[in-house]
Coordinates of C-alpha atoms in Angstrom, one line a residue:
Chain A
X2 CA 47.3 48.8 44.7
X3 CA 48.0 51.7 42.5
X4 CA 50.5 51.5 39.9
X5 CA 51.3 55.2 39.9
X6 CA 54.3 55.0 42.3
X7 CA 57.9 54.7 42.6
X8 CA 59.2 51.1 41.9
X9 CA 62.7 49.7 42.6
X10 CA 64.5 48.1 40.0
X11 CA 63.8 44.5 39.2
X12 CA 67.3 43.3 39.6
X13 CA 66.5 39.9 40.9
X14 CA 63.3 38.9 39.2
X15 CA 63.9 39.3 35.5
X16 CA 61.4 41.5 33.7
X17 CA 58.7 43.1 35.6
X18 CA 55.3 43.2 33.9
X19 CA 53.0 46.2 34.9
X20 CA 49.5 45.5 33.4
X21 CA 47.0 48.1 32.7
X22 CA 43.9 46.7 31.2
X23 CA 44.8 44.7 28.3
X24 CA 48.3 46.2 27.8
X25 CA 51.4 45.5 29.6
X26 CA 54.4 47.5 30.2
X27 CA 57.7 45.5 30.6
X28 CA 60.5 46.9 32.6
X29 CA 63.8 45.1 32.9
X30 CA 67.3 46.0 34.1
X31 CA 70.7 45.6 32.3
X32 CA 74.0 46.3 33.9
X33 CA 76.4 48.7 32.3
X34 CA 79.7 49.3 34.0
X35 CA 79.1 50.5 37.5
X36 CA 75.4 51.8 36.5
X37 CA 72.4 50.2 35.3
X38 CA 70.3 50.6 32.0
X39 CA 66.7 50.5 32.2
X40 CA 64.7 48.9 29.4
X41 CA 60.9 49.1 28.8
X42 CA 58.7 47.8 26.4
X43 CA 54.8 47.8 25.7
X44 CA 53.0 44.7 24.9
X45 CA 49.6 45.5 23.3
X46 CA 46.8 42.8 22.9
X47 CA 47.0 42.7 19.3
X48 CA 50.9 42.0 19.2
X49 CA 50.3 38.3 19.8
X50 CA 53.1 37.3 17.5
X51 CA 55.6 37.1 20.2
X52 CA 53.1 35.3 22.7
X53 CA 53.4 31.6 23.1
X54 CA 51.1 29.4 25.1
X55 CA 52.4 26.5 27.3
X56 CA 49.5 24.4 28.2
X57 CA 46.8 26.5 30.0
X58 CA 49.1 29.1 31.4
X59 CA 50.0 31.7 28.8
X60 CA 53.5 32.7 28.7
X61 CA 55.3 35.6 27.0
X62 CA 58.5 35.6 25.0
X63 CA 60.2 38.7 25.1
X64 CA 63.1 39.7 22.7
X65 CA 66.5 40.2 24.2
X66 CA 67.3 43.2 25.9
X67 CA 69.5 44.2 22.9
X68 CA 66.6 44.2 20.5
X69 CA 65.4 47.5 19.2
X70 CA 62.0 46.9 20.6
X71 CA 63.1 47.8 24.1
X72 CA 63.6 51.4 24.9
X73 CA 66.9 51.6 26.8
X74 CA 68.2 54.7 29.2
X75 CA 71.2 54.7 31.3
X76 CA 70.2 55.6 35.0
X77 CA 73.5 55.3 36.6
X78 CA 73.2 54.1 40.1
X79 CA 69.6 55.0 40.7
X80 CA 67.6 52.7 42.8
X81 CA 64.3 52.7 41.0
X82 CA 61.9 54.4 38.5
X83 CA 58.5 55.9 38.6
X84 CA 55.5 55.3 36.7
X85 CA 53.0 57.9 36.2
X86 CA 50.1 58.8 33.8
X87 CA 50.3 61.4 31.1
X88 CA 48.7 62.8 28.2
X89 CA 49.9 61.6 24.7
X90 CA 52.3 64.2 23.2
X91 CA 49.9 64.9 20.2
X92 CA 46.5 66.4 20.6
X93 CA 43.9 63.7 21.2
X94 CA 40.7 63.5 18.9
X95 CA 38.0 61.8 21.0
X96 CA 35.7 60.2 18.2
X97 CA 32.3 59.8 19.9
X98 CA 30.8 56.4 19.2
X99 CA 27.5 58.1 18.9
X100 CA 27.2 61.6 17.3
X101 CA 24.5 63.9 18.4
X102 CA 23.1 67.3 17.4
X103 CA 23.3 70.0 19.8
X104 CA 20.4 72.6 19.2
X105 CA 21.2 76.2 18.7
X106 CA 21.7 78.4 21.8
X107 CA 22.1 75.3 24.1
X108 CA 24.6 74.0 26.6
X109 CA 25.1 70.6 27.5
X110 CA 27.5 69.3 30.4
X111 CA 28.8 65.7 30.3
X112 CA 32.1 63.8 30.3
X113 CA 34.3 62.1 27.7
X114 CA 37.3 59.8 28.3
X115 CA 40.5 59.5 26.8
X116 CA 43.4 57.2 27.1
X117 CA 46.5 58.0 29.0
X118 CA 50.1 57.0 28.3
X119 CA 52.3 55.2 31.0
X120 CA 55.3 57.6 31.6
X121 CA 58.6 56.2 33.0
X122 CA 60.9 58.5 34.9
X123 CA 64.3 57.9 36.6
X124 CA 65.6 60.6 38.6
X125 CA 63.3 63.0 37.4
X126 CA 64.2 62.5 33.7
X127 CA 61.9 60.7 31.3
X128 CA 63.0 57.4 30.2
X129 CA 59.9 56.5 28.1
X130 CA 56.3 57.1 27.5
X131 CA 54.0 54.5 26.0
X132 CA 50.5 54.5 24.9
X133 CA 48.2 51.8 26.5
X134 CA 46.8 50.8 23.1
X135 CA 48.3 50.7 19.8
X136 CA 48.4 54.4 18.8
X137 CA 46.6 55.3 15.7
X138 CA 46.4 59.1 14.2
X139 CA 43.6 61.1 12.6
X140 CA 42.9 64.5 11.2
X141 CA 40.9 67.0 13.4
X142 CA 39.7 69.5 10.8
X143 CA 40.0 69.8 7.2
X144 CA 43.0 68.4 5.3
X145 CA 44.2 72.1 4.5
X146 CA 44.2 73.5 7.8
X147 CA 43.4 70.7 10.3
X148 CA 45.6 69.3 13.1
X149 CA 47.0 65.7 13.1
X150 CA 46.1 64.2 16.5
X151 CA 46.2 60.9 18.3
X152 CA 42.8 58.9 17.5
X153 CA 40.5 57.8 20.4
X154 CA 37.0 56.7 20.8
X155 CA 34.7 57.2 23.7
X156 CA 31.1 57.4 24.7
X157 CA 29.8 60.8 25.6
X158 CA 28.3 60.7 29.0
X159 CA 25.7 63.4 29.5
X160 CA 25.9 63.9 33.1
X161 CA 26.6 66.6 35.6
X162 CA 27.4 64.3 38.5
X163 CA 31.2 63.5 39.4
X164 CA 32.5 60.5 38.0
X165 CA 33.2 58.2 41.0
X166 CA 31.6 54.5 39.9
X167 CA 34.0 51.8 39.3
X168 CA 32.6 51.6 35.9
X169 CA 34.7 54.8 35.0
X170 CA 37.7 53.4 37.0
X171 CA 39.7 52.0 34.3
X172 CA 43.3 52.7 35.1
X173 CA 44.1 53.5 31.2
X174 CA 41.4 56.2 30.8
X175 CA 41.0 59.8 32.2
X176 CA 37.9 61.6 32.4
X177 CA 37.2 64.8 31.0
X178 CA 34.3 66.8 32.3
X179 CA 33.2 69.1 29.2
X180 CA 30.7 71.7 28.7
X181 CA 29.4 72.1 24.9
X182 CA 27.8 75.4 23.8
X183 CA 26.2 76.1 20.6
X184 CA 26.1 79.9 19.9
X185 CA 25.4 79.6 16.2
X186 CA 21.7 79.7 14.9
X187 CA 21.8 76.2 13.6
X188 CA 22.2 72.7 15.1
X189 CA 25.8 71.2 15.1
X190 CA 26.6 67.6 14.7
X191 CA 29.1 66.7 17.6
X192 CA 31.3 63.7 16.6
X193 CA 34.6 64.5 17.4
X194 CA 36.3 66.7 20.1
X195 CA 39.9 67.8 20.2
X196 CA 41.8 67.9 23.5
X197 CA 45.2 69.5 24.2
X198 CA 46.6 67.1 27.0
X199 CA 49.6 69.5 27.3
X200 CA 47.4 72.2 29.1
X201 CA 45.6 69.6 31.4
X202 CA 46.4 68.2 35.0
X203 CA 45.2 64.8 36.1
X204 CA 43.6 64.5 39.2
X205 CA 42.8 61.3 40.9
X206 CA 42.4 58.8 43.8
X207 CA 43.5 55.4 42.8
X208 CA 42.7 54.6 39.5
X209 CA 39.8 57.2 39.0
X210 CA 41.4 60.0 36.9
X211 CA 40.2 63.4 35.7
X212 CA 41.2 66.6 34.2
X213 CA 40.0 70.2 34.5
X214 CA 36.6 71.1 32.7
X215 CA 36.8 71.7 29.1
X216 CA 34.4 74.3 27.2
X217 CA 33.8 73.8 23.6
X218 CA 32.0 76.9 21.7
X219 CA 30.6 75.9 18.6
X220 CA 30.0 79.4 16.6
X221 CA 29.4 80.2 13.0
X222 CA 33.1 81.1 12.7
X223 CA 34.3 77.5 13.9
X224 CA 35.0 75.5 17.2
X225 CA 36.7 77.1 20.2
X226 CA 38.2 75.0 23.0
X227 CA 39.2 76.5 26.4
X228 CA 39.9 75.4 30.1
X229 CA 36.6 75.9 32.0
X230 CA 37.6 75.9 35.4
X231 CA 37.8 73.0 38.1
X232 CA 34.9 70.4 38.1
X233 CA 34.1 68.6 41.3
X234 CA 36.7 66.2 42.2
X235 CA 36.4 62.8 43.9
X236 CA 37.0 62.9 47.6
X237 CA 40.5 62.7 48.6
X238 CA 41.8 63.4 45.1
X239 CA 45.5 64.7 44.4
X240 CA 47.1 66.1 41.7
X241 CA 49.0 63.3 39.8
X242 CA 50.2 65.0 36.8
X243 CA 50.6 68.9 36.1
X244 CA 50.2 70.7 32.9
X245 CA 53.5 70.6 30.6
X246 CA 52.9 74.2 29.2
X247 CA 53.2 77.4 31.6
X248 CA 50.1 79.0 33.5
X249 CA 50.0 81.7 31.0
X250 CA 50.0 79.5 27.9
X251 CA 47.6 77.1 29.8
X252 CA 44.9 79.8 30.0
X253 CA 45.4 81.4 26.6
X254 CA 42.2 80.1 24.7
X255 CA 43.4 77.5 21.9
X256 CA 41.3 78.6 18.9
X257 CA 41.2 76.2 15.9
X258 CA 38.9 78.4 13.7
X259 CA 38.1 75.6 11.7
X260 CA 35.3 73.3 11.0
X261 CA 35.1 69.6 11.4
X262 CA 33.4 68.0 8.4
X263 CA 31.2 66.2 10.7
X264 CA 30.6 69.0 13.0
X265 CA 29.9 71.5 10.2
X266 CA 26.9 73.8 10.8
Chain B
X7 CA 102.9 153.9 17.2
X8 CA 100.4 154.1 14.4
X9 CA 98.1 151.1 14.2
X10 CA 98.1 151.1 10.4
X11 CA 101.9 151.3 10.2
X12 CA 102.1 148.2 12.6
X13 CA 99.7 146.2 10.3
X14 CA 101.8 147.3 7.3
X15 CA 105.0 146.4 9.1
X16 CA 103.8 142.9 10.6
X17 CA 101.9 141.8 7.4
X18 CA 105.3 140.2 5.7
X19 CA 105.9 138.3 9.0
X20 CA 102.3 136.8 9.0
X21 CA 102.7 135.7 5.0
X22 CA 106.0 134.3 5.4
X23 CA 105.1 130.6 6.1
X24 CA 102.4 130.8 3.2
X25 CA 105.3 132.2 1.0
X26 CA 107.4 129.2 2.2
X27 CA 104.5 126.7 1.5
X28 CA 104.0 128.1 -2.0
X29 CA 107.5 128.2 -2.5
X30 CA 107.4 124.4 -1.8
X31 CA 104.3 124.0 -3.7
X32 CA 104.0 126.7 -6.2
X33 CA 100.6 127.7 -7.3
X34 CA 101.1 126.9 -10.7
X35 CA 102.1 123.3 -9.9
X36 CA 99.4 120.5 -10.3
X37 CA 99.1 120.1 -6.3
X38 CA 98.9 123.9 -5.9
X39 CA 96.0 123.9 -8.5
X40 CA 94.0 120.8 -7.0
X41 CA 94.6 121.7 -3.3
X42 CA 92.7 125.0 -2.8
X43 CA 90.5 125.7 0.0
X44 CA 87.5 125.3 -1.9
X45 CA 88.6 121.5 -2.6
X46 CA 89.3 121.0 1.2
X47 CA 85.8 122.1 1.7
X48 CA 84.5 119.9 -1.0
X49 CA 86.3 117.0 0.3
X50 CA 85.1 117.4 3.8
X51 CA 81.3 117.9 2.5
X52 CA 81.8 114.7 0.5
X53 CA 83.3 112.6 3.5
X54 CA 80.5 114.0 5.8
X55 CA 77.8 113.1 3.3
X56 CA 79.2 109.7 2.9
X57 CA 79.7 109.0 6.7
X58 CA 76.0 110.6 7.5
X59 CA 74.6 108.6 4.5
X60 CA 76.1 105.6 5.7
X61 CA 75.2 105.8 9.3
X62 CA 71.5 106.9 8.2
X63 CA 71.1 104.0 5.7
X64 CA 72.7 101.5 8.4
X65 CA 70.1 102.8 11.0
X66 CA 67.2 102.4 8.7
X67 CA 68.4 98.8 7.6
X68 CA 69.0 97.9 11.3
X69 CA 65.2 99.2 12.1
X70 CA 63.9 97.5 9.0
X71 CA 65.6 94.0 9.8
X72 CA 64.1 94.1 13.4
X73 CA 60.6 95.0 12.1
X74 CA 60.7 92.6 9.3
X75 CA 61.9 89.9 11.6
X76 CA 58.8 90.2 13.6
X77 CA 56.2 91.0 11.2
X78 CA 57.3 89.2 8.0
X79 CA 58.4 85.7 7.3
X80 CA 62.4 85.4 6.7
X81 CA 61.9 85.2 2.8
X82 CA 59.7 88.5 2.6
X83 CA 61.8 90.3 5.1
X84 CA 65.1 89.3 3.4
X85 CA 63.9 90.7 0.2
X86 CA 62.5 93.9 1.7
X87 CA 65.8 94.5 3.4
X88 CA 68.1 93.9 0.3
X89 CA 65.8 96.3 -1.6
X90 CA 66.2 99.0 1.0
X91 CA 69.9 98.2 0.9
X92 CA 70.1 98.8 -3.0
X93 CA 67.9 102.1 -2.5
X94 CA 70.0 103.2 0.5
X95 CA 73.3 102.9 -1.4
X96 CA 71.7 104.7 -4.3
X97 CA 70.8 107.4 -2.0
X98 CA 74.3 107.8 -0.4
X99 CA 75.8 107.7 -4.0
X100 CA 73.6 110.5 -5.4
X101 CA 74.0 112.5 -2.2
X102 CA 77.8 112.2 -2.2
X103 CA 77.9 113.0 -5.6
X104 CA 75.9 116.2 -5.0
X105 CA 78.2 117.2 -2.2
X106 CA 81.0 116.8 -4.7
X107 CA 79.3 119.3 -6.9
X108 CA 79.2 116.9 -9.7
X109 CA 76.6 117.9 -12.3
X110 CA 74.1 115.1 -11.7
X111 CA 71.6 115.9 -14.7
X112 CA 74.5 115.2 -17.2
X113 CA 75.5 112.1 -14.9
X114 CA 71.8 111.0 -15.1
X115 CA 71.6 111.6 -18.7
X116 CA 74.6 109.4 -19.1
X117 CA 73.2 106.9 -16.8
X118 CA 70.0 106.6 -18.6
X119 CA 72.0 105.9 -21.7
X120 CA 73.9 103.3 -19.9
X121 CA 70.9 102.1 -18.1
X122 CA 69.2 101.2 -21.4
X123 CA 72.3 99.5 -22.5
X124 CA 72.8 97.7 -19.2
X125 CA 69.1 96.9 -19.4
X126 CA 69.3 95.0 -22.4
X127 CA 72.3 93.1 -21.3
X128 CA 71.1 92.4 -17.8
X129 CA 67.2 91.8 -18.9
X130 CA 67.5 88.1 -17.4
X131 CA 68.8 89.4 -14.1
X132 CA 66.0 92.2 -13.9
X133 CA 63.3 89.7 -14.9
X134 CA 64.5 87.4 -12.1
X135 CA 64.7 90.3 -9.5
X136 CA 61.1 91.3 -10.6
X137 CA 59.8 87.8 -10.5
X138 CA 61.0 87.5 -7.0
X139 CA 58.6 90.0 -5.9
X140 CA 55.7 88.1 -7.5
X141 CA 57.0 84.9 -6.0
X142 CA 57.1 86.4 -2.3
X143 CA 53.7 88.2 -2.7
X144 CA 51.8 84.9 -3.9
X145 CA 53.3 83.0 -1.0
X146 CA 53.2 79.9 -2.7
X147 CA 56.1 78.5 -0.5
X148 CA 58.4 79.3 2.2
X149 CA 61.9 78.5 3.5
X150 CA 61.8 74.7 4.7
X151 CA 59.2 73.5 2.6
X152 CA 59.6 70.8 0.0
X153 CA 58.7 71.8 -3.5
X154 CA 58.6 70.3 -7.0
X155 CA 59.6 72.3 -9.9
X156 CA 59.5 70.4 -13.3
X157 CA 61.6 67.1 -12.4
X158 CA 63.4 68.6 -9.6
X159 CA 62.4 68.2 -6.0
X160 CA 63.8 69.3 -2.8
X161 CA 63.9 71.3 0.2
X162 CA 63.8 74.9 0.0
X163 CA 67.2 76.1 1.2
X164 CA 67.3 79.8 0.4
X165 CA 65.0 82.7 -1.2
X166 CA 67.1 85.2 -2.8
X167 CA 66.7 88.2 -4.9
X168 CA 67.6 86.3 -8.2
X169 CA 66.8 82.6 -7.5
X170 CA 65.7 80.0 -5.1
X171 CA 67.8 77.5 -4.0
X172 CA 67.0 73.9 -3.2
X173 CA 68.5 71.1 -1.5
X174 CA 67.5 67.8 -3.0
X175 CA 67.2 64.9 -1.2
X176 CA 70.6 63.5 -2.4
X177 CA 72.3 66.3 -0.9
X178 CA 72.7 68.5 -3.9
X179 CA 72.2 72.3 -4.1
X180 CA 70.2 73.6 -7.2
X181 CA 69.9 76.9 -8.1
X182 CA 66.5 77.8 -10.0
X183 CA 65.9 81.3 -11.3
X184 CA 62.9 83.0 -10.2
X185 CA 61.7 83.6 -13.7
X186 CA 61.7 79.9 -14.2
X187 CA 59.7 79.5 -11.0
X188 CA 57.1 82.1 -12.3
X189 CA 56.8 80.4 -15.6
X190 CA 56.7 76.7 -14.1
X191 CA 54.2 74.7 -12.2
X192 CA 55.5 74.6 -8.7
X193 CA 54.1 71.9 -6.4
X194 CA 54.3 72.6 -2.7
X195 CA 54.5 69.0 -1.1
X196 CA 54.7 70.1 2.5
X197 CA 52.1 72.9 2.5
X198 CA 49.2 71.3 4.3
X199 CA 49.3 69.0 7.3
X200 CA 48.3 65.7 5.5
X201 CA 49.1 64.3 2.1
X202 CA 47.6 61.1 0.3
X203 CA 49.5 58.2 -0.7
X204 CA 48.0 57.0 -4.0
X205 CA 48.5 53.4 -4.9
X206 CA 47.7 52.1 -8.2
X207 CA 47.1 48.4 -8.2
X208 CA 46.3 45.8 -10.9
X209 CA 44.4 42.6 -10.2
X210 CA 43.9 39.6 -12.2
X211 CA 40.3 39.1 -13.7
X212 CA 39.5 36.3 -11.4
X213 CA 40.3 38.4 -8.5
X214 CA 37.1 39.1 -6.0
X215 CA 37.4 42.9 -6.1
X216 CA 35.1 43.3 -3.1
X217 CA 37.2 40.9 -1.1
X218 CA 40.5 42.8 -2.4
X219 CA 39.1 46.1 -1.2
X220 CA 38.1 44.8 2.3
X221 CA 41.7 43.6 2.5
X222 CA 43.2 46.8 1.5
X223 CA 41.0 48.8 3.9
X224 CA 42.2 46.3 6.6
X225 CA 45.7 46.9 5.9
X226 CA 45.2 50.7 6.1
X227 CA 43.4 50.4 9.4
X228 CA 46.2 48.5 10.8
X229 CA 49.0 50.8 9.6
X230 CA 49.9 53.0 12.7
X231 CA 50.9 56.0 10.6
X232 CA 47.7 56.0 8.3
X233 CA 44.9 58.7 9.4
X234 CA 41.5 57.3 10.3
X235 CA 40.1 60.6 9.3
X236 CA 40.3 61.5 6.3
X237 CA 39.3 57.7 5.6
X238 CA 41.1 55.6 2.7
X239 CA 39.3 55.9 -0.5
X240 CA 39.2 53.4 -3.4
X241 CA 38.2 53.6 -7.0
X242 CA 37.7 50.9 -9.7
X243 CA 39.8 52.5 -12.5
X244 CA 38.4 50.1 -15.2
X245 CA 39.2 47.0 -17.1
X246 CA 42.5 47.0 -18.7
X247 CA 44.2 44.7 -21.1
X248 CA 45.8 42.8 -18.3
X249 CA 43.3 43.1 -15.3
X250 CA 41.3 45.1 -13.3
X251 CA 42.9 48.7 -12.2
X252 CA 42.2 49.9 -8.6
X253 CA 43.2 53.1 -7.2
X254 CA 43.6 53.1 -3.4
X255 CA 44.4 56.3 -1.7
X256 CA 45.5 56.5 2.3
X257 CA 46.2 59.7 4.0
X258 CA 49.3 60.2 6.4
X259 CA 50.8 63.3 8.0
X260 CA 52.8 65.1 5.9
X261 CA 55.9 64.6 7.7
X262 CA 55.3 60.7 7.9
X263 CA 54.4 60.2 4.2
X264 CA 57.7 58.6 3.4
X265 CA 57.3 55.9 6.2
X266 CA 53.8 55.6 5.6
X267 CA 54.5 54.9 1.7
X268 CA 57.0 52.2 2.5
X269 CA 55.0 50.6 5.3
X270 CA 51.9 50.5 3.0
X271 CA 53.6 48.9 -0.1
X272 CA 55.1 46.3 2.2
X273 CA 52.0 45.4 4.0
X274 CA 50.0 45.2 1.0
X275 CA 52.2 42.9 -0.8
X276 CA 52.7 40.7 2.2
X277 CA 48.7 40.7 2.9
X278 CA 47.7 40.2 -0.7
X279 CA 50.3 37.2 -1.0
X280 CA 48.8 35.7 2.3
X281 CA 45.2 36.1 1.1
X282 CA 46.1 34.5 -2.3
X283 CA 45.1 37.6 -4.2
X284 CA 47.3 38.0 -7.4
X285 CA 48.5 41.0 -9.0
X286 CA 48.0 41.4 -12.8
X287 CA 50.8 41.8 -15.2
X288 CA 50.9 42.2 -19.0
X289 CA 50.0 38.7 -20.2
X290 CA 48.7 37.5 -23.6
X291 CA 46.7 34.4 -23.4
X292 CA 46.5 32.1 -26.7
X293 CA 43.7 30.0 -27.3
X294 CA 44.6 27.4 -30.2
X295 CA 41.6 26.1 -32.4
X296 CA 41.0 22.5 -32.4
X297 CA 42.4 21.1 -35.7
X298 CA 40.1 18.6 -37.4
X299 CA 41.2 16.4 -40.3
X300 CA 39.9 17.5 -43.5
X301 CA 38.9 21.1 -42.6
X302 CA 41.8 22.7 -44.4
X303 CA 42.7 24.7 -41.3
X304 CA 45.5 22.3 -40.4
X305 CA 48.9 21.4 -42.5
X306 CA 48.1 20.0 -45.9
X307 CA 48.1 16.2 -46.4
X308 CA 51.6 16.3 -48.0
X309 CA 53.1 18.2 -45.3
X310 CA 51.3 16.1 -42.7
X311 CA 53.1 13.1 -44.0
X312 CA 56.4 14.7 -43.5
X313 CA 55.7 15.9 -40.1
X314 CA 56.5 13.4 -37.2
X315 CA 53.7 11.9 -35.8

């Protein structure tokens, strides 16, 4: 059963836990006058401090709904909320676990993966958006001209084939088809790729999700990222999330004109 | 009727009101001497020069404001507009005086002498004004940056022709003359996207430094605001009187540096306490020499007798 759908309020069941991989999103309801307050909170695997085990069955002790760990949102008389995948608000810098050299004048197609966030909306308004792992940050570029990004790690899958296998169907990841082109006259060490999620859609079937194809051009003047059209989608794929920026902005080439230390020619 | 005769006959009738006017205001009176046709024309020319000058300068300033708002930052644009305003008012003044047939050469000569006198008196202001141009051209900081000048640091509130105004973090407005800024070392704290937190730690001599470094690196790796890249750095600063000095640097996004500073210090203290790693503080260890009887280093036998056993 897919998690990305409209859910009714957990009024008679206490706190509802949505599990995505090793992370959990807790959702609870608190009454406020004639309306309701939706409270949400993420639980990451590393935050085991609030976890207590009773015998063999693990139990989770949650803080009271008045605790600041909960994000609270007044939803009035709305009967439910919607969970949907979203990109992080910051650009994502995907650090490749195994960096590689791209020879001059070559083009390489493949896939990288980045972690999505869980977006909770009620009555079309965003209640909260939580990353599915404890979020860390990194700098893409140099300390004088770089971009502060969300840190992510991934393998580079050098394949032109569409992603359909269940191996890549983790509900917390979105696959990005990428095309890397080295137009310079020297080999480039590719170790980090920066993705602007605000420009991208999420297409998918069940838990297989992917974005549009991205083109990274490494030239002597720097790295340039742009959208490279639509890669083949899994059969029956639908649009789950649309880009946050307008169509015109979306197709404007986002140039960084900077060298990553590790991708320096 | 002879036309000439008619003119001659009618002339006294036409001149009658003028005569009445000059009867009320005789030509030898003060008003009569001042209010002539020439004076009226002169006043009209002055008024016209003034109005047209103001309209022209106003138009130029408006166009300039629009141009600078698009192509320059607020600080440079403001200064350019201000200079244009001063030049425009000088132009209106000269044009108006010229329209009033005032001898400008004499006035300019007098203005030159007065200018020298005023220049001496206002050299600080002039220096600040000119320094403002250098500050603008260097682009060291802009409105909204956090800068540090000497011991003063704060948010750049405004950049004016004579001074830069800072809003300090305890909400005071401080005016720093441009001349001071030119002469001082100015640190722009928020210029770059990331900033390093520099932590100096002094460990006791019995600390396992490698383990301490591993612990510090782990603390940084678990701090959500600390950047993974550039990675944290450490350096052994040397052996001091009280312990081993270590420098530990962690990078943060500039706007999260403050929170990162607090998180790191708290986390380091907690973690080092938990790991049993001690901070060093100024101490002096005294090793007393063992006293042997008869060596002469202890109290004399006479004194020893008096001392309680």
